[in-house]
Short mmCIF file of N, CA and C in Angstrom, two decimals:
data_model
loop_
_atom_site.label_atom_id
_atom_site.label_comp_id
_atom_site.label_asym_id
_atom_site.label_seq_id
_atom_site.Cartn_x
_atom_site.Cartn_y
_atom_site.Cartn_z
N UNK A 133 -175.79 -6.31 -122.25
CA UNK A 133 -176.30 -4.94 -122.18
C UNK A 133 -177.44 -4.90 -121.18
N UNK A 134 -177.43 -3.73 -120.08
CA UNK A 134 -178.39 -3.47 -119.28
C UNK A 134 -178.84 -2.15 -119.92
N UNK A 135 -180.39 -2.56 -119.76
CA UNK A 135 -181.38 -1.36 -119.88
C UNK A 135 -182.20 -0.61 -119.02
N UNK A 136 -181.69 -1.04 -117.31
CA UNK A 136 -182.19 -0.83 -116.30
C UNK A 136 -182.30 0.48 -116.05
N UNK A 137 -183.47 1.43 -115.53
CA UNK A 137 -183.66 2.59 -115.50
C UNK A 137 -183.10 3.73 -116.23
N UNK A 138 -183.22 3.03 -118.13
CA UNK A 138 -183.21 3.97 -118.56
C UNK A 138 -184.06 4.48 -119.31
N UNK A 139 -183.99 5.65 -119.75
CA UNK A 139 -185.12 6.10 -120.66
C UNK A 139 -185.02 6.56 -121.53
N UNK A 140 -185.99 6.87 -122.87
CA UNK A 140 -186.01 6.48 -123.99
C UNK A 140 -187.19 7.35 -124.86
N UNK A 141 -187.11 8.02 -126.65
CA UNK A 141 -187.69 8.87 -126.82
C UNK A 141 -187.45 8.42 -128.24
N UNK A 142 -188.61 8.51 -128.90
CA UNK A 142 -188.86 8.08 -130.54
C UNK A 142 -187.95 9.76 -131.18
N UNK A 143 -187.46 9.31 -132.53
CA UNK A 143 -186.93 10.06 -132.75
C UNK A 143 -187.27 9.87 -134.45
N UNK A 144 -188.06 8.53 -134.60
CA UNK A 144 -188.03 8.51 -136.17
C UNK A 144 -189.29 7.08 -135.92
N UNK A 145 -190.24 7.66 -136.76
CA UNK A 145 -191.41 6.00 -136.87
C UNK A 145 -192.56 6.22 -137.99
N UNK A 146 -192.66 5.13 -138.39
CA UNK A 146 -193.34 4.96 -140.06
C UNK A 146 -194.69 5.68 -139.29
N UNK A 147 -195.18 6.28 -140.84
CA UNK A 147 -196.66 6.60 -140.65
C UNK A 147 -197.42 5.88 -140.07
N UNK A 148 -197.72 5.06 -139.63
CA UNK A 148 -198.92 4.07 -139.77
C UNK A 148 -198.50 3.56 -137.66
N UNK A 149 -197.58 4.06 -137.08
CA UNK A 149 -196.73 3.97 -135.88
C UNK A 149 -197.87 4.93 -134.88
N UNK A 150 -197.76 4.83 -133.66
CA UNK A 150 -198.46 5.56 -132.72
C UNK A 150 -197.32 6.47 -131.88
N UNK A 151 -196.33 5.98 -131.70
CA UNK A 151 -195.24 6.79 -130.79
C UNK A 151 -194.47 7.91 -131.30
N UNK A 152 -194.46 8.55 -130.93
CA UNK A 152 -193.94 9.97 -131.42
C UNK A 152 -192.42 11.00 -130.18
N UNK A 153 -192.07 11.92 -130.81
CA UNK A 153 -190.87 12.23 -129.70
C UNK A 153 -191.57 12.77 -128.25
N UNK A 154 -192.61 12.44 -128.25
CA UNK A 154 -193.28 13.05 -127.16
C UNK A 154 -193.56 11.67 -126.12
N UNK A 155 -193.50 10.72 -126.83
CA UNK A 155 -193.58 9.35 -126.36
C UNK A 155 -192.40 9.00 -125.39
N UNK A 156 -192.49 9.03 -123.91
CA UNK A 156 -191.30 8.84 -123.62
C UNK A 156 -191.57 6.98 -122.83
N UNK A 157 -190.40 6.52 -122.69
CA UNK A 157 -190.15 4.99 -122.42
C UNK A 157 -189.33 4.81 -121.02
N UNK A 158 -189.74 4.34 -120.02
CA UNK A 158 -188.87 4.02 -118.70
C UNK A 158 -188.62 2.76 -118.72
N UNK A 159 -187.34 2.31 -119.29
CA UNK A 159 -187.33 0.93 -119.26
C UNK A 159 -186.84 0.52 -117.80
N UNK A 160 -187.18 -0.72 -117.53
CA UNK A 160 -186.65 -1.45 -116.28
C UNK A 160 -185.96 -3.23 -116.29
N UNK A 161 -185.02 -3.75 -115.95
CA UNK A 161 -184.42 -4.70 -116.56
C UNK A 161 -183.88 -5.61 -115.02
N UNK A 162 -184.30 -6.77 -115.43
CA UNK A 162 -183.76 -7.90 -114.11
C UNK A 162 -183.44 -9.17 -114.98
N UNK A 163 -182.09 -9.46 -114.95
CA UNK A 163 -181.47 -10.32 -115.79
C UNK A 163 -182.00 -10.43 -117.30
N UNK A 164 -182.65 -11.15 -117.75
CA UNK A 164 -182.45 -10.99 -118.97
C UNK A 164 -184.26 -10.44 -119.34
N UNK A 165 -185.12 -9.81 -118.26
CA UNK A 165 -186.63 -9.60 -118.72
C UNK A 165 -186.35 -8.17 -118.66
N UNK A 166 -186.99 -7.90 -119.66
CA UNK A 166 -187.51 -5.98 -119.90
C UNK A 166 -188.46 -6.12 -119.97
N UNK A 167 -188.74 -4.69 -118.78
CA UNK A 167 -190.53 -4.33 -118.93
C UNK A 167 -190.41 -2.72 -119.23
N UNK A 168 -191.52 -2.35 -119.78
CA UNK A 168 -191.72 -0.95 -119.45
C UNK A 168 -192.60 0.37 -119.55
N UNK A 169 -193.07 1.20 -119.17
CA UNK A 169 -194.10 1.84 -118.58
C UNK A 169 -193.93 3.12 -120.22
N UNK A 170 -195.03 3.42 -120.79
CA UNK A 170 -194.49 4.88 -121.59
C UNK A 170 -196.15 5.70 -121.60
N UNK A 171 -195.73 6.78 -122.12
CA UNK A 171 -196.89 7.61 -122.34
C UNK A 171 -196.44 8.91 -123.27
N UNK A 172 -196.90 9.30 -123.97
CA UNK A 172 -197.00 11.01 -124.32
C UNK A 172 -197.31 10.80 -125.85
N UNK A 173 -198.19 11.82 -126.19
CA UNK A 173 -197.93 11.98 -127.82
C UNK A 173 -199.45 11.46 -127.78
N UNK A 174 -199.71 10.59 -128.79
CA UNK A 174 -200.64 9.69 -128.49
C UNK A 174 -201.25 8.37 -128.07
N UNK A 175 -200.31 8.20 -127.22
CA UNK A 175 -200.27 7.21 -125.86
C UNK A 175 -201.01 7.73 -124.69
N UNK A 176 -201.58 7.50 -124.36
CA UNK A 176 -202.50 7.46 -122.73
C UNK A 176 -201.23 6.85 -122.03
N UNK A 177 -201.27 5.42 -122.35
CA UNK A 177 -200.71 4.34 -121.10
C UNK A 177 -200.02 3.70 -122.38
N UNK A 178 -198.82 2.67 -122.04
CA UNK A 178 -199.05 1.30 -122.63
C UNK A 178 -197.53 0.86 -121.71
N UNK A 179 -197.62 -0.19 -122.33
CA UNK A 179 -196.44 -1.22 -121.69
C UNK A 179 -196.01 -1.94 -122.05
N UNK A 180 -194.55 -2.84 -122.21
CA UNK A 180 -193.91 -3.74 -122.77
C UNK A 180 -193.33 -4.51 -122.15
N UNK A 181 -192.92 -5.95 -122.85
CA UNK A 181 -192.74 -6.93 -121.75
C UNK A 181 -191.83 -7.42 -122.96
N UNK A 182 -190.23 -7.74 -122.75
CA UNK A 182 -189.63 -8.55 -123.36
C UNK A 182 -188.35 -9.28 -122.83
N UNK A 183 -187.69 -10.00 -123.78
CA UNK A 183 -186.18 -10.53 -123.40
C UNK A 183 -185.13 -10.23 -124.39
N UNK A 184 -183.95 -9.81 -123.55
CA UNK A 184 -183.14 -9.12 -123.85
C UNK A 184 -181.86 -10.48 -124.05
N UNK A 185 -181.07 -10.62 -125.43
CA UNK A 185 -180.15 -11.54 -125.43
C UNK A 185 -178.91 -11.11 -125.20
N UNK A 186 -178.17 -12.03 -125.30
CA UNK A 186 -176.83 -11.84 -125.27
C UNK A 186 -175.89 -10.64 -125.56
N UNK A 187 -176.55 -10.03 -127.58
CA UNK A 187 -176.02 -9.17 -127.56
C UNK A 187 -177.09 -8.18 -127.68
N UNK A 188 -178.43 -8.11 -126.73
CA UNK A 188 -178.74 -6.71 -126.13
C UNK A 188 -179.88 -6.65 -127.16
N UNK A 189 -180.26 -7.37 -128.27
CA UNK A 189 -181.42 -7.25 -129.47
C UNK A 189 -182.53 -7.89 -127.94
N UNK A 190 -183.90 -6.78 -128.39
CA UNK A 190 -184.92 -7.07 -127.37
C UNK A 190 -185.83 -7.96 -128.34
N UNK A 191 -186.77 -8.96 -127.99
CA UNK A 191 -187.89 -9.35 -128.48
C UNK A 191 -189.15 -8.95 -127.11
N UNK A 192 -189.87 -8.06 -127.81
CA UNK A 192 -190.88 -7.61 -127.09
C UNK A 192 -192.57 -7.98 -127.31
N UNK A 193 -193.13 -7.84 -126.72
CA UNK A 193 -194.76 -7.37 -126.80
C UNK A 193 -195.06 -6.20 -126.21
N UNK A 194 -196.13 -5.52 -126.91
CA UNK A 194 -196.51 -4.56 -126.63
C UNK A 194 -198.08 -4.10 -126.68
N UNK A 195 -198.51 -3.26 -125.55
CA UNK A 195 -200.05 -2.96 -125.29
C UNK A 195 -200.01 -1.62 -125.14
N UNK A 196 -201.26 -0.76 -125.55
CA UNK A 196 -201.23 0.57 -125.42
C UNK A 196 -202.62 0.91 -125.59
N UNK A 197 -202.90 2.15 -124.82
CA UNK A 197 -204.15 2.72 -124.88
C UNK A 197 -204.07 4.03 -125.68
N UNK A 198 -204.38 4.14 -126.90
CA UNK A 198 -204.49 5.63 -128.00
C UNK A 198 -205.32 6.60 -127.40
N UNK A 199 -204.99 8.04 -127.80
CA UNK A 199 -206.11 9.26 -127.69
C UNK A 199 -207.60 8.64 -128.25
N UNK A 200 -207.47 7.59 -129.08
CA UNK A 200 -208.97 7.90 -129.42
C UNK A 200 -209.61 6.59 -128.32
N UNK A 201 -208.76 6.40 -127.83
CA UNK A 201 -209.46 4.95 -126.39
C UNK A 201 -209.39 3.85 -127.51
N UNK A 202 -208.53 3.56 -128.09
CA UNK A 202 -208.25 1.89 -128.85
C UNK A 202 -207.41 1.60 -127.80
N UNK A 203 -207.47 0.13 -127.64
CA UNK A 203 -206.45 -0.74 -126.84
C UNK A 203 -206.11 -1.33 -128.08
N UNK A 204 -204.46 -1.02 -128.38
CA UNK A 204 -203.47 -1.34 -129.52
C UNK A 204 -202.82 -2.78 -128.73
N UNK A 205 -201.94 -3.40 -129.76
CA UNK A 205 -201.22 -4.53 -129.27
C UNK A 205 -200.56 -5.11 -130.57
N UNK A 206 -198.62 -5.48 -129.89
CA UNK A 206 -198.04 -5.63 -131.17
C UNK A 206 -196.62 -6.51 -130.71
N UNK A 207 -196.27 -6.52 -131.83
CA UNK A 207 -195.12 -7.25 -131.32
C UNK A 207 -193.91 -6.33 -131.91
N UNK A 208 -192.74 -6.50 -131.06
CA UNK A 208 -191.57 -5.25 -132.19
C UNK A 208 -189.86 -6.49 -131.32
N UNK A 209 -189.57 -5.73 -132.50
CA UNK A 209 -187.50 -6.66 -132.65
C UNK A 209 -186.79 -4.91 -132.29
N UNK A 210 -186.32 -5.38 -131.84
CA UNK A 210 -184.97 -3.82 -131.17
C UNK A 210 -183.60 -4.51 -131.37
N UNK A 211 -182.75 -3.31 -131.89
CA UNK A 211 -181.19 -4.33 -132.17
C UNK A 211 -180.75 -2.74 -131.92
N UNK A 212 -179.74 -2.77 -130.85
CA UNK A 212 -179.29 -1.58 -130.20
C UNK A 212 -177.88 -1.17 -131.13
N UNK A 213 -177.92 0.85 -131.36
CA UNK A 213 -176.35 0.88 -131.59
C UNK A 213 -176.02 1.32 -130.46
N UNK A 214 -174.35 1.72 -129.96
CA UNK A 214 -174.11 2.46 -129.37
C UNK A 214 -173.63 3.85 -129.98
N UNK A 215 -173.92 4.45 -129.82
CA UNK A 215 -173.93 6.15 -130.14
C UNK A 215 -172.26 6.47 -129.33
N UNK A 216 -171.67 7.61 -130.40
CA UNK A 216 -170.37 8.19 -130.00
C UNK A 216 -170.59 8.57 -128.74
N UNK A 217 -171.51 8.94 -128.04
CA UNK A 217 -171.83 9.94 -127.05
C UNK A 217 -171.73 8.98 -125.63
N UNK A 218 -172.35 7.35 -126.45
CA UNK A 218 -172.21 6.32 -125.00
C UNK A 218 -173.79 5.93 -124.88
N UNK A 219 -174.71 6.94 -125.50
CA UNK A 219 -175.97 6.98 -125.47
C UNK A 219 -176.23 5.36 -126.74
N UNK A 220 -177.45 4.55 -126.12
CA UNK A 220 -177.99 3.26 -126.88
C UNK A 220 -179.34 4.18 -127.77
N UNK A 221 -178.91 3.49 -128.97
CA UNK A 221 -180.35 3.92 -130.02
C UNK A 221 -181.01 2.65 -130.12
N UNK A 222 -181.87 2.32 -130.45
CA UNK A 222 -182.50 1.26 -130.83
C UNK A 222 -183.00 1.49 -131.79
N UNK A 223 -182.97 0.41 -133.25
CA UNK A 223 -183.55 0.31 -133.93
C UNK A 223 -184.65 -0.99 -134.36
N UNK A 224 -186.06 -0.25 -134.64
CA UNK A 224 -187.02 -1.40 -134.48
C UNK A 224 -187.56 -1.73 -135.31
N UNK A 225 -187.78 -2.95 -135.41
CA UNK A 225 -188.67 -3.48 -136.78
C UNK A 225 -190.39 -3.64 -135.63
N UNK A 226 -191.49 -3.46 -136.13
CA UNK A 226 -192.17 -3.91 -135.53
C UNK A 226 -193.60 -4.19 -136.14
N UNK A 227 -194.51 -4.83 -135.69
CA UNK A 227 -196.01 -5.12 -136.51
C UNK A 227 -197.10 -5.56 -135.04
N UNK A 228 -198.12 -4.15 -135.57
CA UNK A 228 -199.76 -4.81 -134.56
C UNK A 228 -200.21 -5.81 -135.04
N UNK A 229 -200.55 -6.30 -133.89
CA UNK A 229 -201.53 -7.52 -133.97
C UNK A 229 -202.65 -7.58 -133.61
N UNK A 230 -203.32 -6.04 -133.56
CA UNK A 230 -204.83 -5.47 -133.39
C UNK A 230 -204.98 -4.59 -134.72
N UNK A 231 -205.86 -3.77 -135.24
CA UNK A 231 -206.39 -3.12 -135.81
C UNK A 231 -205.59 -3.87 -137.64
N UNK A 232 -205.08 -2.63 -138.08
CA UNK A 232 -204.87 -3.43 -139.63
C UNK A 232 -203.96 -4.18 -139.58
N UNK A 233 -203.46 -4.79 -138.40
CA UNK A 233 -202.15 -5.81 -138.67
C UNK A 233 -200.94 -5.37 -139.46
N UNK A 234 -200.65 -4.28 -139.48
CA UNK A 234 -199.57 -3.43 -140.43
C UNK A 234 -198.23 -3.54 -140.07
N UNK A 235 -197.15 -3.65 -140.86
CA UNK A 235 -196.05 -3.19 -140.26
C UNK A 235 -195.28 -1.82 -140.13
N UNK A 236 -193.80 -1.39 -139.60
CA UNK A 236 -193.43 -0.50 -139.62
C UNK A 236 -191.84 -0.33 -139.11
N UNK A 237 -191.17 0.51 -138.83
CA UNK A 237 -189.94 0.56 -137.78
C UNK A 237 -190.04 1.97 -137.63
N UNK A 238 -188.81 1.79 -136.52
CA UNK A 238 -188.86 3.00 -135.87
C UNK A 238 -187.41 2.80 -135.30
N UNK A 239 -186.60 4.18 -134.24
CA UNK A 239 -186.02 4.55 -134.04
C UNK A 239 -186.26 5.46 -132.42
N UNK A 240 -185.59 4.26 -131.44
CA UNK A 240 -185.51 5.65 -130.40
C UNK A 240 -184.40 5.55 -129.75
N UNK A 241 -184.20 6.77 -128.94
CA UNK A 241 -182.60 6.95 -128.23
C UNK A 241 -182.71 7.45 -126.80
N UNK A 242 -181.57 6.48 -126.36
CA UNK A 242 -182.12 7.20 -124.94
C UNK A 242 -181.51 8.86 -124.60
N UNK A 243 -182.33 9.19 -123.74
CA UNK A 243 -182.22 10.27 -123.21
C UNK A 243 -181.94 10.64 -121.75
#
C-alpha cells in the first residue's frame, strides 16, 4: 500500500485526543518511510514520521504544537481498511509520551 500524496481527515477520536475533522493530514511516502505535515482544529503544526509494512499497518511518531503552545509527542499503530468507495480509513490505536501519558484511538479517512 502507497500513501503517497494523500490526504486525510479525523472522523472519530477519544476525548483525551487533539485531532479533530478539522485536522487535516498530507501524507507523503518513499518506499517503505511515511512522513507527514497536518494542521487545523487544534493543531498549529505537527508532523509524523513512520514505516509502513507489508500489509500497509503504519508504526509512527508523532510531534505537534496545540492552541494553547504545548509541544505534544506520541506514538500511534494505523491498520488501514479499504472502504467500498476505494477510499483507505485508518484505524488507530495511539498513546502521548508528553503530558499525562494517556491512551486513545481514533479514526481517519482519506479525503
Amino acid at each position: 500500500m502507497n500513501y503517497n500524496n494523500k490526504k486525510f481527515r479525523t472522523v472519530l477520536n477519544s476525548d483525551n485526543g487533539e485531532t479533530s475533522p478539522e485536522t487535516i493530514f498530507q501524507y507523503r511516502q518513499k518506499d517503505n518511510i511515511l512522513t507527514s505535515e497536518y494542521q487545523g482544529g487544534q493543531i498549529v503544526k505537527g508532523h509524523l514520521i513512520g514505516m509502513v509494512d507489508k500489509e500497509g499497518n503504519i508504526d509512527m511518531r508523532y510531534h505537534q504544537v496545540n492552541d494553547k503552545g504545548e509541544l505534544m509527542t506520541g506514538v500511534c499503530n494505523s491498520r488501514p481498511e479499504i472502504l467500498s468507495n476505494g477510499k483507505i480509513r485508518l484505524h488507530e490505536t495511539w498513546q502521548w509520551t508528553s503530558g499525562n501519558k494517556s491512551s486513545g484511538k481514533s479514526i481517519i479517512e482519506e479525503i
